[in-house]
Short mmCIF file of C-alpha atoms in Angstrom, two decimals:
data_model
loop_
_atom_site.label_atom_id
_atom_site.label_comp_id
_atom_site.label_asym_id
_atom_site.label_seq_id
_atom_site.Cartn_x
_atom_site.Cartn_y
_atom_site.Cartn_z
CA UNK A 1 0.00 0.00 0.00
CA UNK A 2 1.46 3.37 -1.00
CA UNK A 3 2.09 6.23 1.36
CA UNK A 4 -0.53 8.30 -0.44
CA UNK A 5 -3.12 5.56 0.07
CA UNK A 6 -2.21 5.37 3.74
CA UNK A 7 -2.65 9.10 4.03
CA UNK A 8 -6.03 8.97 2.34
CA UNK A 9 -7.14 6.18 4.68
CA UNK A 10 -5.92 8.21 7.61
CA UNK A 11 -8.10 11.11 6.61
CA UNK A 12 -11.14 8.85 6.12
CA UNK A 13 -10.66 7.19 9.50
CA UNK A 14 -10.08 10.49 11.22
CA UNK A 15 -13.16 12.02 9.65
CA UNK A 16 -13.68 15.40 11.26
CA UNK A 17 -11.83 14.55 14.45
CA UNK A 18 -8.88 16.79 13.67
CA UNK A 19 -9.68 20.08 15.32
CA UNK A 20 -8.04 23.23 14.13
CA UNK A 21 -5.69 25.22 16.33
CA UNK A 22 -8.51 27.53 17.35
CA UNK A 23 -11.77 28.36 15.61
CA UNK A 24 -11.92 30.75 12.71
CA UNK A 25 -12.91 33.52 15.09
CA UNK A 26 -9.87 32.86 17.31
CA UNK A 27 -7.25 32.59 14.58
CA UNK A 28 -4.44 34.96 15.60
CA UNK A 29 -3.27 37.57 13.14
CA UNK A 30 0.31 36.72 14.08
CA UNK A 31 2.26 34.56 16.52
CA UNK A 32 5.38 35.33 18.53
CA UNK A 33 8.38 33.03 18.10
CA UNK A 34 10.53 33.29 21.25
CA UNK A 35 13.98 31.73 21.50
CA UNK A 36 17.13 32.50 23.45
CA UNK A 37 18.11 34.86 20.62
CA UNK A 38 15.05 37.05 20.99
CA UNK A 39 11.44 37.36 19.88
CA UNK A 40 10.08 37.77 16.38
CA UNK A 41 6.56 38.06 15.02
CA UNK A 42 5.36 35.85 12.17
CA UNK A 43 2.05 36.65 10.44
CA UNK A 44 -0.65 33.99 10.24
CA UNK A 45 -2.47 33.45 6.95
CA UNK A 46 -5.83 31.78 6.33
CA UNK A 47 -6.01 31.91 2.55
CA UNK A 48 -6.90 28.21 2.30
CA UNK A 49 -9.45 28.35 5.11
CA UNK A 50 -7.11 27.36 7.94
CA UNK A 51 -4.29 29.17 9.77
CA UNK A 52 -0.89 28.68 8.17
CA UNK A 53 2.64 30.06 8.50
CA UNK A 54 5.14 30.99 5.75
CA UNK A 55 8.24 28.83 6.16
CA UNK A 56 10.69 31.50 4.87
CA UNK A 57 9.92 33.47 8.04
CA UNK A 58 10.17 30.43 10.35
CA UNK A 59 13.43 28.94 9.08
CA UNK A 60 15.69 31.81 10.28
CA UNK A 61 14.13 31.56 13.76
CA UNK A 62 13.83 27.81 14.40
CA UNK A 63 15.86 24.64 13.68
CA UNK A 64 13.94 24.09 10.46
CA UNK A 65 14.67 23.07 6.89
CA UNK A 66 12.42 22.50 3.91
CA UNK A 67 12.40 20.95 0.47
CA UNK A 68 9.67 20.13 -2.01
CA UNK A 69 9.79 16.95 -4.05
CA UNK A 70 7.19 15.11 -6.12
CA UNK A 71 4.18 16.83 -4.58
CA UNK A 72 5.48 16.53 -1.01
CA UNK A 73 6.83 19.17 1.33
CA UNK A 74 9.47 17.68 3.59
CA UNK A 75 9.98 19.95 6.58
CA UNK A 76 12.77 19.21 9.01
CA UNK A 77 12.49 20.29 12.63
CA UNK A 78 15.42 19.66 14.98
CA UNK A 79 16.62 16.99 12.59
CA UNK A 80 13.27 15.16 12.40
CA UNK A 81 11.53 14.96 8.99
CA UNK A 82 7.81 15.76 8.64
CA UNK A 83 6.18 14.99 5.30
CA UNK A 84 3.19 17.01 4.10
CA UNK A 85 1.24 15.97 1.02
CA UNK A 86 0.68 19.34 -0.61
CA UNK A 87 -2.97 20.32 -0.69
CA UNK A 88 -4.08 17.46 1.59
CA UNK A 89 -4.94 17.82 5.30
CA UNK A 90 -2.53 15.11 6.45
CA UNK A 91 0.94 14.74 7.87
CA UNK A 92 3.25 11.74 7.82
CA UNK A 93 5.80 11.37 10.61
CA UNK A 94 7.79 8.31 11.69
CA UNK A 95 5.55 6.07 9.57
CA UNK A 96 2.35 7.40 11.14
CA UNK A 97 -0.42 9.27 9.34
CA UNK A 98 -1.73 12.28 11.24
CA UNK A 99 -4.93 14.04 10.10
CA UNK A 100 -4.91 17.82 10.21
CA UNK A 101 -7.55 20.52 10.03
CA UNK A 102 -5.75 21.89 6.98
CA UNK A 103 -2.65 20.95 5.05
CA UNK A 104 0.50 22.54 3.75
CA UNK A 105 0.33 24.39 0.45
CA UNK A 106 2.45 26.49 -1.87
CA UNK A 107 1.34 29.97 -2.88
CA UNK A 108 3.56 30.54 -5.90
CA UNK A 109 7.05 30.25 -4.48
CA UNK A 110 6.28 30.25 -0.75
CA UNK A 111 5.56 27.14 1.30
CA UNK A 112 2.95 27.53 4.04
CA UNK A 113 2.65 24.95 6.85
CA UNK A 114 -0.40 24.65 9.11
CA UNK A 115 -0.22 26.49 12.41
CA UNK A 116 -1.69 23.35 13.98
CA UNK A 117 1.55 21.48 13.24
CA UNK A 118 3.70 24.02 15.06
CA UNK A 119 1.23 24.73 17.86
CA UNK A 120 0.16 21.15 18.68
CA UNK A 121 2.43 18.52 17.19
CA UNK A 122 5.86 20.07 17.75
CA UNK A 123 5.28 20.71 21.50
CA UNK A 124 3.89 17.17 21.83
CA UNK A 125 6.90 15.58 20.14
CA UNK A 126 9.50 17.88 21.72
CA UNK A 127 8.03 18.20 25.21
CA UNK A 128 11.25 19.28 26.84
CA UNK A 129 12.08 21.73 24.11
CA UNK A 130 9.05 23.76 23.04
CA UNK A 131 5.61 24.92 24.12
CA UNK A 132 2.79 26.96 22.65
CA UNK A 133 0.45 29.31 24.50
CA UNK A 134 -2.72 29.69 22.38
CA UNK A 135 -4.04 32.60 24.47
CA UNK A 136 -0.88 34.61 23.96
CA UNK A 137 -0.28 33.18 20.46
CA UNK A 138 3.28 32.48 21.57
CA UNK A 139 5.59 29.61 20.54
CA UNK A 140 8.71 29.43 22.69
CA UNK A 141 11.60 27.32 23.83
CA UNK A 142 10.50 25.55 27.00
CA UNK A 143 13.66 26.44 28.94
CA UNK A 144 13.78 29.98 27.73
CA UNK A 145 16.03 32.44 29.48
CA UNK A 146 14.93 36.09 29.66
CA UNK A 147 15.05 37.58 26.20
CA UNK A 148 15.06 41.00 24.66
CA UNK A 149 11.97 41.52 22.55
CA UNK A 150 12.82 42.67 19.04
CA UNK A 151 9.74 44.79 18.58
CA UNK A 152 9.87 47.32 15.82
CA UNK A 153 9.60 50.89 17.02
CA UNK A 154 6.98 52.98 15.23
CA UNK A 155 8.66 53.65 11.92
CA UNK A 156 8.91 56.88 10.02
CA UNK A 157 9.37 54.95 6.83
CA UNK A 158 5.72 54.46 6.03
CA UNK A 159 2.97 56.21 7.93
CA UNK A 160 0.11 55.90 5.47
CA UNK A 161 -2.82 53.60 6.10
CA UNK A 162 -2.50 49.97 5.11
CA UNK A 163 -3.44 49.48 1.48
CA UNK A 164 -5.49 46.33 0.80
CA UNK A 165 -3.81 43.89 -1.59
CA UNK A 166 -5.07 42.77 -4.95
CA UNK A 167 -6.56 39.30 -5.34
CA UNK A 168 -3.31 38.09 -6.92
CA UNK A 169 -1.27 39.50 -4.04
CA UNK A 170 -3.55 37.79 -1.49
CA UNK A 171 -3.08 34.46 -3.26
CA UNK A 172 0.67 34.93 -2.88
CA UNK A 173 0.58 35.56 0.86
CA UNK A 174 0.43 39.36 0.97
CA UNK A 175 -2.00 41.29 3.14
CA UNK A 176 -1.02 44.69 1.80
CA UNK A 177 -0.48 46.27 -1.58
CA UNK A 178 3.19 46.61 -2.50
CA UNK A 179 5.08 48.52 -5.20
CA UNK A 180 8.75 48.27 -6.14
CA UNK A 181 10.90 50.42 -8.45
CA UNK A 182 13.32 48.32 -10.52
CA UNK A 183 16.23 50.17 -12.08
CA UNK A 184 18.21 48.73 -14.99
CA UNK A 185 21.61 50.35 -14.62
CA UNK A 186 23.14 52.55 -17.36
CA UNK A 187 21.50 52.83 -20.82
CA UNK A 188 21.65 54.90 -23.98
CA UNK A 189 25.13 56.36 -24.57
CA UNK A 190 26.21 54.97 -21.20
CA UNK A 191 27.12 51.35 -21.99
CA UNK A 192 28.35 50.57 -18.51
CA UNK A 193 31.36 48.28 -18.49
CA UNK A 194 32.06 46.45 -21.79
CA UNK A 195 32.96 43.22 -20.01
CA UNK A 196 35.89 41.12 -21.12
CA UNK A 197 33.79 37.95 -20.97
CA UNK A 198 30.44 39.25 -22.17
CA UNK A 199 29.46 38.07 -25.69
CA UNK A 200 30.50 40.25 -28.61
CA UNK A 201 28.32 43.34 -28.78
CA UNK A 202 26.79 42.81 -25.32
CA UNK A 203 27.37 45.58 -22.79
CA UNK A 204 26.45 45.95 -19.14
CA UNK A 205 23.42 48.05 -20.08
CA UNK A 206 21.99 45.11 -22.06
CA UNK A 207 22.43 42.64 -19.21
CA UNK A 208 20.93 44.94 -16.59
CA UNK A 209 17.86 45.62 -18.73
CA UNK A 210 17.32 41.91 -19.39
CA UNK A 211 17.57 41.01 -15.69
CA UNK A 212 15.39 43.98 -14.69
CA UNK A 213 12.61 42.93 -17.09
CA UNK A 214 12.70 39.36 -15.77
CA UNK A 215 12.62 40.69 -12.21
CA UNK A 216 9.59 42.77 -13.15
CA UNK A 217 7.86 39.63 -14.44
CA UNK A 218 8.73 37.66 -11.28
CA UNK A 219 7.44 40.35 -8.93
CA UNK A 220 4.25 40.95 -10.91
CA UNK A 221 3.62 37.20 -10.93
CA UNK A 222 3.64 37.33 -7.14
CA UNK A 223 1.25 40.26 -6.95
CA UNK A 224 3.78 43.09 -6.49
CA UNK A 225 3.37 46.22 -8.61
CA UNK A 226 6.53 47.29 -10.45
CA UNK A 227 7.70 50.62 -11.86
CA UNK A 228 10.66 50.41 -14.25
CA UNK A 229 13.11 53.30 -14.55
CA UNK A 230 13.67 52.26 -18.16
CA UNK A 231 12.36 49.56 -20.49
CA UNK A 232 14.41 50.52 -23.55
CA UNK A 233 18.00 51.47 -24.31
CA UNK A 234 17.76 55.02 -23.02
CA UNK A 235 19.63 57.14 -20.48
CA UNK A 236 17.92 58.20 -17.24
CA UNK A 237 19.58 60.73 -14.92
CA UNK A 238 21.07 58.92 -11.93
CA UNK A 239 19.45 61.35 -9.51
CA UNK A 240 16.01 60.86 -11.08
CA UNK A 241 15.96 57.07 -10.86
CA UNK A 242 15.44 56.59 -7.13
CA UNK A 243 13.09 59.59 -7.00
CA UNK A 244 10.55 57.42 -8.79
CA UNK A 245 10.24 55.50 -5.51
CA UNK A 246 8.12 57.70 -3.26
CA UNK A 247 4.73 57.78 -1.56
CA UNK A 248 3.20 54.47 -2.68
CA UNK A 249 6.56 52.77 -3.30
CA UNK A 250 8.04 50.25 -0.83
CA UNK A 251 11.62 49.90 -2.06
CA UNK A 252 14.12 50.59 -4.83
CA UNK A 253 16.52 48.08 -6.42
CA UNK A 254 19.18 48.92 -9.01
CA UNK A 255 20.71 46.16 -11.16
CA UNK A 256 24.35 46.28 -12.30
CA UNK A 257 27.28 44.15 -13.48
CA UNK A 258 30.69 44.51 -11.84
CA UNK A 259 34.12 44.59 -13.49
CA UNK A 260 37.78 45.30 -12.73
CA UNK A 261 40.54 47.15 -14.51
CA UNK A 262 43.39 44.90 -15.65
CA UNK A 263 45.77 43.97 -12.85
CA UNK A 264 47.41 40.84 -11.54
CA UNK A 265 44.77 38.15 -11.00
CA UNK A 266 41.82 40.41 -11.82
CA UNK A 267 40.18 37.76 -14.01
CA UNK A 268 39.90 35.45 -10.99
CA UNK A 269 37.72 37.83 -8.96
CA UNK A 270 34.08 36.74 -9.08
CA UNK A 271 30.83 36.69 -7.19
CA UNK A 272 27.55 38.34 -6.24
CA UNK A 273 27.27 41.33 -3.91
CA UNK A 274 24.68 43.82 -2.71
CA UNK A 275 25.20 47.40 -1.56
CA UNK A 276 23.16 49.71 0.65
CA UNK A 277 23.84 53.19 1.99
CA UNK A 278 25.90 53.31 5.16
CA UNK A 279 28.72 55.15 6.88
CA UNK A 280 31.43 52.58 6.24
CA UNK A 281 33.12 52.14 2.89
CA UNK A 282 36.02 49.91 1.96
CA UNK A 283 38.41 50.74 -0.86
CA UNK A 284 36.54 48.20 -2.99
CA UNK A 285 33.21 49.88 -2.22
CA UNK A 286 34.65 53.25 -3.24
CA UNK A 287 35.93 51.74 -6.49
CA UNK A 288 32.55 50.24 -7.39
CA UNK A 289 30.71 53.48 -6.60
CA UNK A 290 33.11 55.52 -8.71
CA UNK A 291 32.57 53.11 -11.61
CA UNK A 292 28.77 53.26 -11.40
CA UNK A 293 28.73 57.05 -10.85
CA UNK A 294 30.62 57.54 -14.11
CA UNK A 295 27.19 57.66 -15.78
CA UNK A 296 26.88 61.25 -14.55
CA UNK A 297 29.36 62.45 -17.14
CA UNK A 298 26.72 61.68 -19.79
CA UNK A 299 24.18 63.84 -17.96
CA UNK A 300 25.53 67.15 -16.74
CA UNK A 301 29.32 66.98 -16.90
CA UNK A 302 29.31 66.64 -13.11
CA UNK A 303 32.52 65.07 -11.79
CA UNK A 304 31.68 62.11 -9.49
CA UNK A 305 34.93 62.77 -7.67
CA UNK A 306 33.49 66.04 -6.41
CA UNK A 307 30.60 64.44 -4.53
CA UNK A 308 30.00 66.31 -1.29
CA UNK A 309 30.47 64.67 2.09
CA UNK A 310 28.17 61.62 1.88
CA UNK A 311 27.96 61.15 5.64
CA UNK A 312 26.73 64.72 6.05
CA UNK A 313 24.18 64.19 3.29
CA UNK A 314 22.57 60.86 4.12
CA UNK A 315 22.54 60.89 7.90
CA UNK A 316 20.77 64.23 8.22
CA UNK A 317 17.67 63.01 10.06
CA UNK A 318 16.09 60.07 11.85
CA UNK A 319 13.81 59.18 8.96
CA UNK A 320 16.78 58.56 6.69
CA UNK A 321 18.36 56.43 9.41
CA UNK A 322 15.24 54.29 9.47
CA UNK A 323 15.45 53.84 5.70
CA UNK A 324 19.08 52.80 6.09
CA UNK A 325 18.22 50.12 8.66
CA UNK A 326 15.52 48.76 6.39
CA UNK A 327 17.92 48.89 3.43
CA UNK A 328 20.46 46.82 5.37
CA UNK A 329 17.85 44.11 5.99
CA UNK A 330 16.72 44.17 2.37
CA UNK A 331 20.32 43.93 1.15
CA UNK A 332 21.04 40.98 3.44
CA UNK A 333 17.98 39.05 2.24
CA UNK A 334 18.66 39.69 -1.45
CA UNK A 335 22.31 38.77 -0.96
CA UNK A 336 21.40 35.48 0.72
CA UNK A 337 19.10 34.43 -2.10
CA UNK A 338 21.33 35.73 -4.89
CA UNK A 339 24.50 34.09 -3.62
CA UNK A 340 22.67 30.77 -3.35
CA UNK A 341 22.17 30.56 -7.13
CA UNK A 342 25.35 32.28 -8.28
CA UNK A 343 28.33 30.24 -9.54
CA UNK A 344 30.79 32.71 -8.03
CA UNK A 345 31.62 33.64 -4.46
CA UNK A 346 29.29 35.19 -1.89
CA UNK A 347 30.77 38.68 -1.52
CA UNK A 348 28.20 39.73 1.05
CA UNK A 349 26.08 42.81 1.65
CA UNK A 350 28.14 45.94 2.20
CA UNK A 351 27.67 49.57 3.16
CA UNK A 352 28.58 52.31 0.70
CA UNK A 353 27.80 56.03 1.07
CA UNK A 354 28.91 57.02 -2.42
CA UNK A 355 26.30 55.63 -4.85
CA UNK A 356 24.49 58.64 -6.31
CA UNK A 357 21.60 56.46 -7.49
CA UNK A 358 20.95 55.35 -3.88
CA UNK A 359 21.53 58.68 -2.17
CA UNK A 360 18.40 60.15 -3.72
CA UNK A 361 16.20 57.35 -2.37
CA UNK A 362 13.46 58.16 0.13
CA UNK A 363 12.64 54.50 0.67
CA UNK A 364 14.76 51.42 1.42
CA UNK A 365 17.15 51.04 -1.51
CA UNK A 366 19.86 48.63 -2.67
CA UNK A 367 22.24 48.21 -5.59
CA UNK A 368 22.92 44.66 -6.80
CA UNK A 369 26.15 43.72 -8.56
CA UNK A 370 25.13 40.50 -10.31
CA UNK A 371 28.65 39.31 -11.15
CA UNK A 372 31.99 40.27 -12.71
CA UNK A 373 32.05 40.68 -16.48
CA UNK A 374 35.85 40.38 -16.20
CA UNK A 375 35.53 36.79 -14.94
CA UNK A 376 34.84 34.09 -17.51
CA UNK A 377 32.32 32.08 -15.48
CA UNK A 378 30.51 35.14 -14.11
CA UNK A 379 30.38 36.77 -17.55
CA UNK A 380 28.87 33.70 -19.15
CA UNK A 381 26.37 33.36 -16.29
CA UNK A 382 25.04 36.94 -16.32
CA UNK A 383 24.81 36.99 -20.12
CA UNK A 384 22.93 33.68 -20.41
CA UNK A 385 19.14 33.49 -20.39
CA UNK A 386 19.21 30.79 -17.70
CA UNK A 387 21.56 32.83 -15.52
CA UNK A 388 19.45 35.95 -15.90
CA UNK A 389 16.33 34.00 -14.96
CA UNK A 390 18.04 32.59 -11.86
CA UNK A 391 19.21 36.04 -10.84
CA UNK A 392 15.77 37.58 -11.32
CA UNK A 393 14.04 34.87 -9.32
CA UNK A 394 16.60 35.03 -6.50
CA UNK A 395 16.37 38.81 -6.22
CA UNK A 396 12.57 38.51 -6.27
CA UNK A 397 12.73 35.91 -3.49
CA UNK A 398 14.73 38.32 -1.33
CA UNK A 399 12.36 41.20 -2.01
CA UNK A 400 9.27 39.11 -1.24
CA UNK A 401 10.81 37.87 2.02
CA UNK A 402 11.57 41.46 2.98
CA UNK A 403 7.99 42.57 2.23
CA UNK A 404 6.56 39.70 4.28
CA UNK A 405 8.76 40.70 7.21
CA UNK A 406 7.65 44.30 6.82
CA UNK A 407 4.03 43.18 6.99
CA UNK A 408 4.81 41.25 10.18
CA UNK A 409 6.18 44.45 11.74
CA UNK A 410 3.06 46.37 10.76
CA UNK A 411 0.87 43.67 12.32
CA UNK A 412 2.91 43.83 15.52
CA UNK A 413 2.62 47.61 15.72
CA UNK A 414 -1.15 47.32 15.17
CA UNK A 415 -1.62 44.87 18.06
CA UNK A 416 -3.40 46.42 21.06
#
């Protein structure tokens, strides 16, 4: 007898005996995950008629892993595998079939697991390790030492009322309407770097536009509105690009391709990196900013080397500081997803106060260097259709995870 048959029999035998983790009226809007490292809030979704949790927000907080194979979601918790048949209200663990009030499901690219699993089954199986308080909607380590609650302070970043999401956005796990500005670096007379290992006739401006368009498609597919700074081979003033992200915009992302001037070993340097505004700047960060700011010579004749004191400019008030903190989180999430699919090294998320395109931003903003055109493997990757698709999806994954975390903060601030 197959596992699927066993699961079906389990559901039939169980009938309606599997009670949900609270009635529909008592479904929490969010739960608190409390560990020795602190507390975080994870939103609860009921799109399929039962409370469920997005695994991308659980995995950084708990000893969890996930993979999806042949219609199954295999979720690891503390080294123990739990198998969910996607779309079915059953769970298989240690050879036993467990009926649930509602099953795991995938909304586009996000796996959701039933709250009932975390609230009832995990505390039962790991009695010495975890417990769940349904009244407080709190899942915590059983032997928890005093922790510092990581509650978001009321943010100056977005003070407008919550905008209801579209039907497509709701199906993809969002509770709010979101908009992103995607910037394809360079364009028109500004080719960007020619790239030693880009195909003949292909310049940085062509690669950035291709990746930006694919990123637009990925985000729109998940219910996120997108504004493009350019959709053709044209030049947009650096200082005008980020200004498109205001009022109804959530974040700004600029796509670029890195390169190096000839020097010993320069063709060996490779990898994916993400920049955000910050006080610190390494020599490498200064080099990259100077390269990307060169576009200004096509606009006004302004010398990028004469940029005024960036620290004085970007740290002028508390609201900008809040944007910078959010930008750091966004950069870290995009870097994590991007590095996971990139053939080169993980160069990390780094601060840089010198990018003109980011300094005009009034929302969280990042600049993504998708690879080195002066490295053979990177150049082939960023110029290939498969590589561009992987990059677009990975960047989209990071953006979506950031937006979900932002929604969790809003829900926390709204709690009485």
